[in-house]
């Protein structure tokens, strides 16, 4: 990993964390309405994967999409304004937290439908292959989403058409309040790759380097026209399923609690400094700047106007 | 035996589920996180959630995970399993967490469950109640705010119920679970906390019957779900001008109660239907077309529909408010109809 | 340049697909067995099928498997892939083999494709034409004979086209593929072999415009798809009694052509809509409700809908015949409307 | 295998073959309308599986359902009348070939929706487990159906709930005109069992004994409350996908042709006689009786009345 990349990674992970912590704080004030699902705790995944991508590559995301958006280059001002439902939002305030998108950045949208991203990513992969753009499509999905039929249909299509798609499972142990160990017939999600004769790997999703390496391999494979892979990243979410969740299902002790307490940002900071990829001073600076950046985003959102009433009727059809 | 205080529509629904399960062992519930935390050790069999809105809270503690079944996120799988279980002797009550997920399980209702009895020459019986919810107004954005009871209602052999209040919700849900047919029971997520007096006893409210919530002789307003409250506000305001509005709460949207609606229109000669679904091919237009036909000679003005615009549901709070039918929009339409009465 | 002989609607559709692919490399087709036999050695790249009805025959030979893509039986997968491909620069034309399979892929249209542009504040463009077919009359039984264009039509941001003949089929399909929106193009499987004069050239027929197929001043009949031929028969028979029927072929059922329909009704004062879909919440009731409202002062009688009964499609030939709207049923209704004219 | 069972098996295979050959013949005369998918060539599967079942057990079937119906005990008279669209049909003529059902026999219906049977079988398994009836539900499905999302969702549900369901894949190499080797990311369907941590086995679907044994094991496992299995039976259909199919995709030589030319009924006859389960004389008799039985069924159907017109409006709702 290059130093520049490591700096970007550290900044990006901090941006995600600060963004989510702020949204969490503001949600309790009532200024943000609706369903909000926070990504805090899972930063290493979006960051480690998107570190390999450029604007020409695509990602599909989930209901828990803020982290993917930031890692794929969406502006935090426009994101925060979107979550506030303001005119200056990335989607003019018409989408909200679950529907942030930025097609120009290859961000094909957070998605309120669990499992909705699989076919979309396959389609983006099809475009890439057909137009020979060299783009890769990454499909982020949860352990819960892996039980939707779209998982099966999507991965099978990508496999038989050898599409440049990488399926990244964010296995945070739960779908809402339902443990993955209950909802999934298979012990791991990665082992399901055998059903499609493609590679599948399970890695520590709290360790950026592990994610970075596994995703890098899968993305390279995709770019080399060798077809799709599944990369399963084991992780945990810091907050509840959505804001307001009592989280009674979370373990208070044992390995689950240890996983919960592992902070991927701290892990990265320590390792990256040790590997001399960043210095402590740089890290401190990034942390400070990131806080400021997110503060500014909140201010931007708070002071942005509501959408004009005419917007209700706009953007239905393309002309 | 009247209970001390009013209860919410949410509590009424939970109570109905409880009573239905108490009464008949064959009633089982399936859905995502309707218990929550199944197999989590430290919960000791208790539910972590009781559904995303808490409607099934307490039931797993009483009836166990055998009857309150958490499902993976596999709507087609568990909804189809409910059809299969119904065809073989159980009375499943699956929950579709939001009606917006219809696209993940529509086949099991459209092509399997609703057609089996007919295709099999009357041999299959599918006693199954699909609980779901609809409605804008909760800032839940485009994929969690739709109103699709009209789509379910377009399918032959599916009955569709949309309760507007706690009393009817309880009675209709119990009636639905007693039915030997597929009933889609669609709750409006924004009125779960409305309170009403609700008897503690087991009782049913007849499916297929509308209720006249306010009598009047000048203008009929037919409503679906929470649109009732818009109509009542309109009625109140028009009463001040001496206009008597008859407000009819449809309750069952498929098959809807032609008799009650037609009788009212024959009396008033004027009809507005409020339906928060998107405006085309919905329940409102169905009613409008049938009433315009069958009550043609009684109408003093055109039947009017007040619906959502033909757009997805926007997220921003101001736009979402504008999206929903409200008293102003209805009054605008009413003014036209009753111009000659003023 | 007129070609020698008439061609079938089937041929016209194939021709349109061919021309659209010729014109724009970004047009690709996806569907089950639309080529057929992909990877079968002895076929040497030729298609084994060309679709279940042969509509895509010859295209894989011309454009290759890269553009005429056989899919596994994964409707949600490939229909959603079409949405994803459309959002990223292609112009996919997926085929849903029967519209009855809507329940397997509805989410990709209802919640994804149709909402993306709106939810994303106008940033997404989804140029995609879903070809499918509908209709009873082929003894295909309950799960392969439904007419669900009305369900697609209830979804905002989806246009729905139902051609009745070869000429319009070709022009409308080319127009659909040119559109930067989702268009569902629903063919009636029982009229694929109807012949018509069809220019060899590339031409488009405007989406959203109905066509007056026969002028008349006494009664308007609006039709969808093959119901046109029922109306023409009715017109012929009523002409013998001196009644002049105006027959309007809707062609686009969502958004349907209010202007043409209203103008006709304003002239004739009477309207029948023939729609072979099940009778509730369908296109016919939508038209009836809007016309009954907007043309209220022009109507000499109620707007009437002639639709299928509210049942699944039966298999037995005699029952299926009875299921479909026909001239007798329409004449019965017409007699009432025109009683005063006779 | 008991001798009585072997006699039933041979009769059943012959009944299916004769039934299908007759339907094929009559279809060309135009007396049978609609879509008809014939089971000829695959007799060993339905027969070998249903040989383990009784009326209390359930099966779900496919568009190619005649064989399953016969093996599960549906009367051939009523079946034939149904295919002719007559009042005396098992479904009063309202269902047709693709929707023959007989709930009393545990036959939950042929199904025009590919992949439609998976969830239904799961539901039947749920009923069995909940009511402790000891019944097993068998889900017959094709290689093509295995690519529907319902395959994934259904089998996963059966796995996590340990339901008494056996998933029997009739892998006849094609879905319509599409080869399984193209449409499936995995080489076999059985290998997909790993995605659900359940047993999966591929057997020769032309060999009744192989099917009988594998299905017997899986059904026993299901009855013992040990959960579901996948049994993949490799087979071939004698006719086209449906009546009218040109079958250009079928190979004229090589292993595919050999598989096509293997007649499961002849294979069984030879082996069963060798194993002294049946005698040649018994076999001859069965063959003759079967022909007569199916002839009678055709006569029954041909002479049966059409449904009354009122039937159009009946059987929509239960009262
Ligand atoms: C089709 C569909 N089904 C159900 C839901 C409700 N829902 C939203 S998030 C969620 C859990 C998703 O779990 P997982 O995929 O593991 O993602 P995580 O929330 O853990 O990141 C559920 C059930 C939905 N939004 N869409
Ligand atoms: C949901 C759905 N998609 C597509 C079809 C059309 N169709 C009918 S049979 C068939 C092929 C099925 O193949 P397979 O499962 O292998 O069964 P086989 O016909 O080989 O027995 C297809 C695509 C359908 N009936 N239902
Ligand atoms: Mg999860
Ligand atoms: Mg097959």
Short mmCIF file of N, CA and C in Angstrom, two decimals, chain D residues 5 86 130 145 153 163 168 174 176 206 216 282-283 311:
data_model
loop_
_atom_site.label_atom_id
_atom_site.label_comp_id
_atom_site.label_asym_id
_atom_site.label_seq_id
_atom_site.Cartn_x
_atom_site.Cartn_y
_atom_site.Cartn_z
N UNK D 5 -43.70 -53.91 -4.34
CA UNK D 5 -43.26 -52.56 -4.70
C UNK D 5 -42.76 -52.52 -6.15
N UNK D 86 -62.36 -31.08 -19.54
CA UNK D 86 -63.72 -31.58 -19.34
C UNK D 86 -64.18 -31.47 -17.89
N UNK D 130 -45.12 -28.95 12.35
CA UNK D 130 -45.91 -28.30 13.39
C UNK D 130 -46.99 -29.24 13.94
N UNK D 145 -35.20 -24.54 -13.05
CA UNK D 145 -35.83 -23.96 -11.86
C UNK D 145 -34.80 -23.66 -10.78
N UNK D 153 -34.19 -19.39 -1.53
CA UNK D 153 -34.96 -19.04 -0.34
C UNK D 153 -35.62 -20.27 0.26
N UNK D 163 -36.74 -28.85 8.19
CA UNK D 163 -38.05 -29.35 7.78
C UNK D 163 -37.93 -30.67 7.02
N UNK D 168 -36.00 -32.71 -5.05
CA UNK D 168 -35.58 -33.64 -6.09
C UNK D 168 -35.43 -32.90 -7.41
N UNK D 174 -31.66 -29.56 -19.94
CA UNK D 174 -32.15 -28.34 -20.60
C UNK D 174 -33.30 -27.70 -19.83
N UNK D 176 -36.15 -25.54 -21.36
CA UNK D 176 -36.55 -25.21 -22.72
C UNK D 176 -35.38 -25.56 -23.65
N UNK D 206 -32.00 -42.21 -14.85
CA UNK D 206 -32.61 -43.19 -15.75
C UNK D 206 -32.68 -44.56 -15.06
N UNK D 216 -34.89 -42.71 -1.02
CA UNK D 216 -35.23 -43.40 0.23
C UNK D 216 -34.42 -42.88 1.40
N UNK D 282 -45.16 -61.33 -15.76
CA UNK D 282 -45.79 -60.23 -15.02
C UNK D 282 -45.59 -58.91 -15.75
N UNK D 283 -44.35 -58.72 -16.20
CA UNK D 283 -44.03 -57.47 -16.89
C UNK D 283 -44.87 -57.31 -18.13
N UNK D 311 -69.59 -22.69 -14.00
CA UNK D 311 -68.30 -23.00 -13.37
C UNK D 311 -67.30 -21.86 -13.53
#
